Amino acid sequence: MQHDVQLRAAARAIYDSCYPGEEWAPVGFEEAERCRTVHYRQAVGAAIEARAVLAAPRQPDLFSAMRAD
């Protein structure tokens, strides 16, 4: 995943937020990435899902027209 810097950064942010210490994950992000741990794979999956959600076109706010009146 080194070729996708943004996806790797998102996976790292998710990893660090979800697994803040040794009681949650036995190794840091780099080691988890190297060993492809389940924690790492979950963080990458979450980053991929988040990227898809953030890239999706935003639907217009149906209630904004009501507020403008």
mmCIF file of N, CA, C and O in Angstrom:
data_model
loop_
_atom_site.group_PDB
_atom_site.id
_atom_site.type_symbol
_atom_site.label_atom_id
_atom_site.label_comp_id
_atom_site.label_asym_id
_atom_site.label_seq_id
_atom_site.Cartn_x
_atom_site.Cartn_y
_atom_site.Cartn_z
ATOM 1 N N MET A 1 0.815 -1.175 0.000
ATOM 2 C CA MET A 1 0.000 0.000 0.000
ATOM 3 C C MET A 1 0.872 1.257 0.000
ATOM 4 O O MET A 1 0.345 2.353 0.010
ATOM 5 N N GLN A 2 2.154 1.127 -0.064
ATOM 6 C CA GLN A 2 3.029 2.291 -0.076
ATOM 7 C C GLN A 2 2.769 3.193 -1.282
ATOM 8 O O GLN A 2 3.080 4.370 -1.235
ATOM 9 N N HIS A 3 2.221 2.651 -2.361
ATOM 10 C CA HIS A 3 1.988 3.451 -3.554
ATOM 11 C C HIS A 3 0.799 4.400 -3.394
ATOM 12 O O HIS A 3 0.682 5.365 -4.119
ATOM 13 N N ASP A 4 -0.096 4.139 -2.441
ATOM 14 C CA ASP A 4 -1.251 5.013 -2.198
ATOM 15 C C ASP A 4 -1.064 5.687 -0.844
ATOM 16 O O ASP A 4 -1.470 5.176 0.189
ATOM 17 N N VAL A 5 -0.415 6.840 -0.870
ATOM 18 C CA VAL A 5 -0.028 7.533 0.353
ATOM 19 C C VAL A 5 -1.247 7.949 1.172
ATOM 20 O O VAL A 5 -1.255 7.803 2.399
ATOM 21 N N GLN A 6 -2.289 8.432 0.517
ATOM 22 C CA GLN A 6 -3.477 8.876 1.239
ATOM 23 C C GLN A 6 -4.205 7.711 1.896
ATOM 24 O O GLN A 6 -4.645 7.817 3.034
ATOM 25 N N LEU A 7 -4.325 6.605 1.183
ATOM 26 C CA LEU A 7 -4.992 5.434 1.750
ATOM 27 C C LEU A 7 -4.197 4.884 2.929
ATOM 28 O O LEU A 7 -4.772 4.522 3.956
ATOM 29 N N ARG A 8 -2.885 4.871 2.805
ATOM 30 C CA ARG A 8 -2.043 4.396 3.903
ATOM 31 C C ARG A 8 -2.177 5.310 5.119
ATOM 32 O O ARG A 8 -2.278 4.845 6.248
ATOM 33 N N ALA A 9 -2.212 6.615 4.898
ATOM 34 C CA ALA A 9 -2.373 7.559 6.007
ATOM 35 C C ALA A 9 -3.731 7.382 6.683
ATOM 36 O O ALA A 9 -3.830 7.435 7.919
ATOM 37 N N ALA A 10 -4.759 7.153 5.891
ATOM 38 C CA ALA A 10 -6.086 6.921 6.462
ATOM 39 C C ALA A 10 -6.107 5.622 7.262
ATOM 40 O O ALA A 10 -6.661 5.566 8.361
ATOM 41 N N ALA A 11 -5.494 4.570 6.731
ATOM 42 C CA ALA A 11 -5.427 3.290 7.447
ATOM 43 C C ALA A 11 -4.657 3.450 8.752
ATOM 44 O O ALA A 11 -5.055 2.900 9.787
ATOM 45 N N ARG A 12 -3.586 4.211 8.717
ATOM 46 C CA ARG A 12 -2.810 4.445 9.938
ATOM 47 C C ARG A 12 -3.627 5.219 10.973
ATOM 48 O O ARG A 12 -3.609 4.896 12.158
ATOM 49 N N ALA A 13 -4.354 6.237 10.538
ATOM 50 C CA ALA A 13 -5.184 7.021 11.454
ATOM 51 C C ALA A 13 -6.265 6.136 12.080
ATOM 52 O O ALA A 13 -6.521 6.213 13.290
ATOM 53 N N ILE A 14 -6.866 5.293 11.277
ATOM 54 C CA ILE A 14 -7.890 4.376 11.788
ATOM 55 C C ILE A 14 -7.262 3.375 12.745
ATOM 56 O O ILE A 14 -7.787 3.122 13.833
ATOM 57 N N TYR A 15 -6.134 2.825 12.369
ATOM 58 C CA TYR A 15 -5.424 1.857 13.214
ATOM 59 C C TYR A 15 -5.089 2.474 14.563
ATOM 60 O O TYR A 15 -5.369 1.907 15.620
ATOM 61 N N ASP A 16 -4.493 3.672 14.534
ATOM 62 C CA ASP A 16 -4.082 4.330 15.770
ATOM 63 C C ASP A 16 -5.271 4.723 16.638
ATOM 64 O O ASP A 16 -5.177 4.728 17.866
ATOM 65 N N SER A 17 -6.401 5.048 16.013
ATOM 66 C CA SER A 17 -7.602 5.419 16.774
ATOM 67 C C SER A 17 -8.300 4.196 17.358
ATOM 68 O O SER A 17 -8.782 4.234 18.490
ATOM 69 N N CYS A 18 -8.365 3.138 16.592
ATOM 70 C CA CYS A 18 -9.082 1.937 17.041
ATOM 71 C C CYS A 18 -8.251 1.054 17.955
ATOM 72 O O CYS A 18 -8.795 0.336 18.791
ATOM 73 N N TYR A 19 -6.946 1.082 17.771
ATOM 74 C CA TYR A 19 -6.052 0.240 18.551
ATOM 75 C C TYR A 19 -4.994 1.126 19.219
ATOM 76 O O TYR A 19 -3.829 1.126 18.824
ATOM 77 N N PRO A 20 -5.389 1.900 20.249
ATOM 78 C CA PRO A 20 -4.499 2.920 20.806
ATOM 79 C C PRO A 20 -3.334 2.395 21.638
ATOM 80 O O PRO A 20 -2.396 3.144 21.890
ATOM 81 N N GLY A 21 -3.352 1.170 22.039
ATOM 82 C CA GLY A 21 -2.256 0.685 22.861
ATOM 83 C C GLY A 21 -2.079 -0.815 22.760
ATOM 84 O O GLY A 21 -2.781 -1.498 22.010
ATOM 85 N N GLU A 22 -1.137 -1.310 23.526
ATOM 86 C CA GLU A 22 -0.818 -2.741 23.461
ATOM 87 C C GLU A 22 -1.964 -3.627 23.925
ATOM 88 O O GLU A 22 -2.022 -4.802 23.564
ATOM 89 N N GLU A 23 -2.877 -3.079 24.732
ATOM 90 C CA GLU A 23 -4.008 -3.906 25.162
ATOM 91 C C GLU A 23 -4.979 -4.166 24.011
ATOM 92 O O GLU A 23 -5.767 -5.098 24.059
ATOM 93 N N TRP A 24 -4.919 -3.344 22.944
ATOM 94 C CA TRP A 24 -5.795 -3.516 21.795
ATOM 95 C C TRP A 24 -5.099 -4.223 20.635
ATOM 96 O O TRP A 24 -5.707 -5.039 19.954
ATOM 97 N N ALA A 25 -3.871 -3.858 20.389
ATOM 98 C CA ALA A 25 -3.091 -4.483 19.308
ATOM 99 C C ALA A 25 -1.665 -4.665 19.818
ATOM 100 O O ALA A 25 -1.091 -3.748 20.403
ATOM 101 N N PRO A 26 -1.094 -5.814 19.614
ATOM 102 C CA PRO A 26 0.224 -6.110 20.188
ATOM 103 C C PRO A 26 1.395 -5.382 19.526
ATOM 104 O O PRO A 26 2.480 -5.334 20.092
ATOM 105 N N VAL A 27 1.184 -4.813 18.335
ATOM 106 C CA VAL A 27 2.280 -4.159 17.623
ATOM 107 C C VAL A 27 1.813 -2.824 17.052
ATOM 108 O O VAL A 27 0.622 -2.581 16.890
ATOM 109 N N GLY A 28 2.771 -1.967 16.722
ATOM 110 C CA GLY A 28 2.464 -0.696 16.084
ATOM 111 C C GLY A 28 2.088 -0.866 14.627
ATOM 112 O O GLY A 28 2.150 -1.975 14.069
ATOM 113 N N PHE A 29 1.719 0.243 13.995
ATOM 114 C CA PHE A 29 1.223 0.199 12.621
ATOM 115 C C PHE A 29 2.239 -0.394 11.644
ATOM 116 O O PHE A 29 1.886 -1.241 10.817
ATOM 117 N N GLU A 30 3.487 0.058 11.708
ATOM 118 C CA GLU A 30 4.485 -0.425 10.743
ATOM 119 C C GLU A 30 4.673 -1.940 10.830
ATOM 120 O O GLU A 30 4.737 -2.621 9.811
ATOM 121 N N GLU A 31 4.765 -2.442 12.044
ATOM 122 C CA GLU A 31 4.924 -3.889 12.229
ATOM 123 C C GLU A 31 3.670 -4.628 11.758
ATOM 124 O O GLU A 31 3.756 -5.674 11.110
ATOM 125 N N ALA A 32 2.504 -4.077 12.079
ATOM 126 C CA ALA A 32 1.246 -4.690 11.646
ATOM 127 C C ALA A 32 1.157 -4.711 10.120
ATOM 128 O O ALA A 32 0.702 -5.693 9.530
ATOM 129 N N GLU A 33 1.624 -3.628 9.500
ATOM 130 C CA GLU A 33 1.626 -3.558 8.035
ATOM 131 C C GLU A 33 2.566 -4.606 7.448
ATOM 132 O O GLU A 33 2.225 -5.301 6.483
ATOM 133 N N ARG A 34 3.730 -4.710 8.027
ATOM 134 C CA ARG A 34 4.724 -5.666 7.524
ATOM 135 C C ARG A 34 4.216 -7.104 7.661
ATOM 136 O O ARG A 34 4.383 -7.919 6.752
ATOM 137 N N CYS A 35 3.564 -7.401 8.789
ATOM 138 C CA CYS A 35 3.078 -8.763 9.044
ATOM 139 C C CYS A 35 1.658 -9.008 8.526
ATOM 140 O O CYS A 35 1.164 -10.133 8.599
ATOM 141 N N ARG A 36 1.026 -7.945 8.037
ATOM 142 C CA ARG A 36 -0.355 -8.047 7.540
ATOM 143 C C ARG A 36 -1.285 -8.637 8.599
ATOM 144 O O ARG A 36 -2.055 -9.570 8.328
ATOM 145 N N THR A 37 -1.235 -8.076 9.809
ATOM 146 C CA THR A 37 -2.066 -8.592 10.903
ATOM 147 C C THR A 37 -3.540 -8.331 10.623
ATOM 148 O O THR A 37 -3.903 -7.507 9.785
ATOM 149 N N VAL A 38 -4.390 -9.003 11.377
ATOM 150 C CA VAL A 38 -5.830 -8.798 11.231
ATOM 151 C C VAL A 38 -6.193 -7.360 11.569
ATOM 152 O O VAL A 38 -7.061 -6.765 10.918
ATOM 153 N N HIS A 39 -5.529 -6.775 12.534
ATOM 154 C CA HIS A 39 -5.794 -5.378 12.895
ATOM 155 C C HIS A 39 -5.470 -4.451 11.718
ATOM 156 O O HIS A 39 -6.222 -3.527 11.416
ATOM 157 N N TYR A 40 -4.373 -4.707 11.073
ATOM 158 C CA TYR A 40 -3.964 -3.914 9.904
ATOM 159 C C TYR A 40 -4.982 -4.080 8.774
ATOM 160 O O TYR A 40 -5.420 -3.102 8.169
ATOM 161 N N ARG A 41 -5.362 -5.307 8.493
ATOM 162 C CA ARG A 41 -6.314 -5.560 7.408
ATOM 163 C C ARG A 41 -7.657 -4.898 7.692
ATOM 164 O O ARG A 41 -8.303 -4.381 6.775
ATOM 165 N N GLN A 42 -8.078 -4.894 8.955
ATOM 166 C CA GLN A 42 -9.324 -4.218 9.312
ATOM 167 C C GLN A 42 -9.204 -2.712 9.109
ATOM 168 O O GLN A 42 -10.138 -2.072 8.613
ATOM 169 N N ALA A 43 -8.081 -2.133 9.477
ATOM 170 C CA ALA A 43 -7.872 -0.695 9.298
ATOM 171 C C ALA A 43 -7.851 -0.331 7.816
ATOM 172 O O ALA A 43 -8.426 0.687 7.409
ATOM 173 N N VAL A 44 -7.217 -1.144 6.999
ATOM 174 C CA VAL A 44 -7.185 -0.897 5.554
ATOM 175 C C VAL A 44 -8.593 -1.013 4.977
ATOM 176 O O VAL A 44 -9.019 -0.172 4.175
ATOM 177 N N GLY A 45 -9.334 -2.023 5.386
ATOM 178 C CA GLY A 45 -10.711 -2.177 4.916
ATOM 179 C C GLY A 45 -11.571 -0.977 5.285
ATOM 180 O O GLY A 45 -12.355 -0.481 4.468
ATOM 181 N N ALA A 46 -11.398 -0.490 6.505
ATOM 182 C CA ALA A 46 -12.149 0.694 6.940
ATOM 183 C C ALA A 46 -11.739 1.916 6.131
ATOM 184 O O ALA A 46 -12.597 2.739 5.763
ATOM 185 N N ALA A 47 -10.466 2.060 5.831
ATOM 186 C CA ALA A 47 -9.990 3.196 5.030
ATOM 187 C C ALA A 47 -10.559 3.133 3.613
ATOM 188 O O ALA A 47 -10.958 4.168 3.050
ATOM 189 N N ILE A 48 -10.622 1.958 3.047
ATOM 190 C CA ILE A 48 -11.185 1.794 1.704
ATOM 191 C C ILE A 48 -12.670 2.148 1.702
ATOM 192 O O ILE A 48 -13.163 2.846 0.816
ATOM 193 N N GLU A 49 -13.391 1.681 2.716
ATOM 194 C CA GLU A 49 -14.814 2.008 2.819
ATOM 195 C C GLU A 49 -15.023 3.498 3.030
ATOM 196 O O GLU A 49 -15.917 4.103 2.425
ATOM 197 N N ALA A 50 -14.202 4.112 3.878
ATOM 198 C CA ALA A 50 -14.319 5.548 4.134
ATOM 199 C C ALA A 50 -14.040 6.339 2.862
ATOM 200 O O ALA A 50 -14.729 7.324 2.571
ATOM 201 N N ARG A 51 -13.044 5.923 2.098
ATOM 202 C CA ARG A 51 -12.728 6.619 0.848
ATOM 203 C C ARG A 51 -13.910 6.569 -0.111
ATOM 204 O O ARG A 51 -14.243 7.574 -0.745
ATOM 205 N N ALA A 52 -14.575 5.428 -0.181
ATOM 206 C CA ALA A 52 -15.732 5.299 -1.071
ATOM 207 C C ALA A 52 -16.876 6.203 -0.619
ATOM 208 O O ALA A 52 -17.520 6.856 -1.443
ATOM 209 N N VAL A 53 -17.098 6.259 0.669
ATOM 210 C CA VAL A 53 -18.167 7.114 1.195
ATOM 211 C C VAL A 53 -17.849 8.583 0.945
ATOM 212 O O VAL A 53 -18.706 9.363 0.517
ATOM 213 N N LEU A 54 -16.615 8.989 1.204
ATOM 214 C CA LEU A 54 -16.234 10.382 1.037
ATOM 215 C C LEU A 54 -16.186 10.804 -0.430
ATOM 216 O O LEU A 54 -16.355 11.979 -0.746
ATOM 217 N N ALA A 55 -15.972 9.855 -1.336
ATOM 218 C CA ALA A 55 -15.906 10.166 -2.759
ATOM 219 C C ALA A 55 -17.278 10.176 -3.425
ATOM 220 O O ALA A 55 -17.426 10.709 -4.524
ATOM 221 N N ALA A 56 -18.268 9.610 -2.757
ATOM 222 C CA ALA A 56 -19.607 9.542 -3.340
ATOM 223 C C ALA A 56 -20.192 10.947 -3.472
ATOM 224 O O ALA A 56 -19.958 11.808 -2.626
ATOM 225 N N PRO A 57 -20.937 11.163 -4.528
ATOM 226 C CA PRO A 57 -21.568 12.477 -4.686
ATOM 227 C C PRO A 57 -22.534 12.734 -3.528
ATOM 228 O O PRO A 57 -23.244 11.836 -3.095
ATOM 229 N N ARG A 58 -22.516 13.937 -3.064
ATOM 230 C CA ARG A 58 -23.363 14.309 -1.930
ATOM 231 C C ARG A 58 -24.753 14.629 -2.440
ATOM 232 O O ARG A 58 -24.919 15.374 -3.404
ATOM 233 N N GLN A 59 -25.742 14.065 -1.772
ATOM 234 C CA GLN A 59 -27.115 14.363 -2.139
ATOM 235 C C GLN A 59 -27.478 15.738 -1.598
ATOM 236 O O GLN A 59 -27.050 16.119 -0.512
ATOM 237 N N PRO A 60 -28.279 16.465 -2.319
ATOM 238 C CA PRO A 60 -28.674 17.779 -1.821
ATOM 239 C C PRO A 60 -29.499 17.645 -0.539
ATOM 240 O O PRO A 60 -30.217 16.668 -0.347
ATOM 241 N N ASP A 61 -29.366 18.614 0.304
ATOM 242 C CA ASP A 61 -30.123 18.634 1.549
ATOM 243 C C ASP A 61 -31.562 19.020 1.217
ATOM 244 O O ASP A 61 -31.839 20.155 0.807
ATOM 245 N N LEU A 62 -32.471 18.097 1.383
ATOM 246 C CA LEU A 62 -33.856 18.327 1.001
ATOM 247 C C LEU A 62 -34.526 19.391 1.854
ATOM 248 O O LEU A 62 -35.510 20.004 1.453
ATOM 249 N N PHE A 63 -34.013 19.611 3.027
ATOM 250 C CA PHE A 63 -34.633 20.563 3.924
ATOM 251 C C PHE A 63 -34.054 21.959 3.831
ATOM 252 O O PHE A 63 -34.571 22.888 4.424
ATOM 253 N N SER A 64 -32.984 22.137 3.075
ATOM 254 C CA SER A 64 -32.371 23.460 2.971
ATOM 255 C C SER A 64 -33.289 24.451 2.275
ATOM 256 O O SER A 64 -33.314 25.628 2.612
ATOM 257 N N ALA A 65 -34.103 24.001 1.320
ATOM 258 C CA ALA A 65 -35.029 24.891 0.645
ATOM 259 C C ALA A 65 -36.105 25.372 1.612
ATOM 260 O O ALA A 65 -36.542 26.517 1.545
ATOM 261 N N MET A 66 -36.495 24.524 2.536
ATOM 262 C CA MET A 66 -37.514 24.913 3.513
ATOM 263 C C MET A 66 -36.963 25.983 4.464
ATOM 264 O O MET A 66 -37.667 26.895 4.846
ATOM 265 N N ARG A 67 -35.707 25.856 4.818
ATOM 266 C CA ARG A 67 -35.085 26.811 5.748
ATOM 267 C C ARG A 67 -34.873 28.162 5.090
ATOM 268 O O ARG A 67 -34.850 29.172 5.755
ATOM 269 N N ALA A 68 -34.689 28.184 3.801
ATOM 270 C CA ALA A 68 -34.422 29.431 3.092
ATOM 271 C C ALA A 68 -35.669 30.321 3.021
ATOM 272 O O ALA A 68 -35.567 31.523 2.868
ATOM 273 N N ASP A 69 -36.834 29.733 3.102
ATOM 274 C CA ASP A 69 -38.084 30.521 3.010
ATOM 275 C C ASP A 69 -38.368 31.295 4.262
ATOM 276 O O ASP A 69 -38.081 31.153 5.325
#
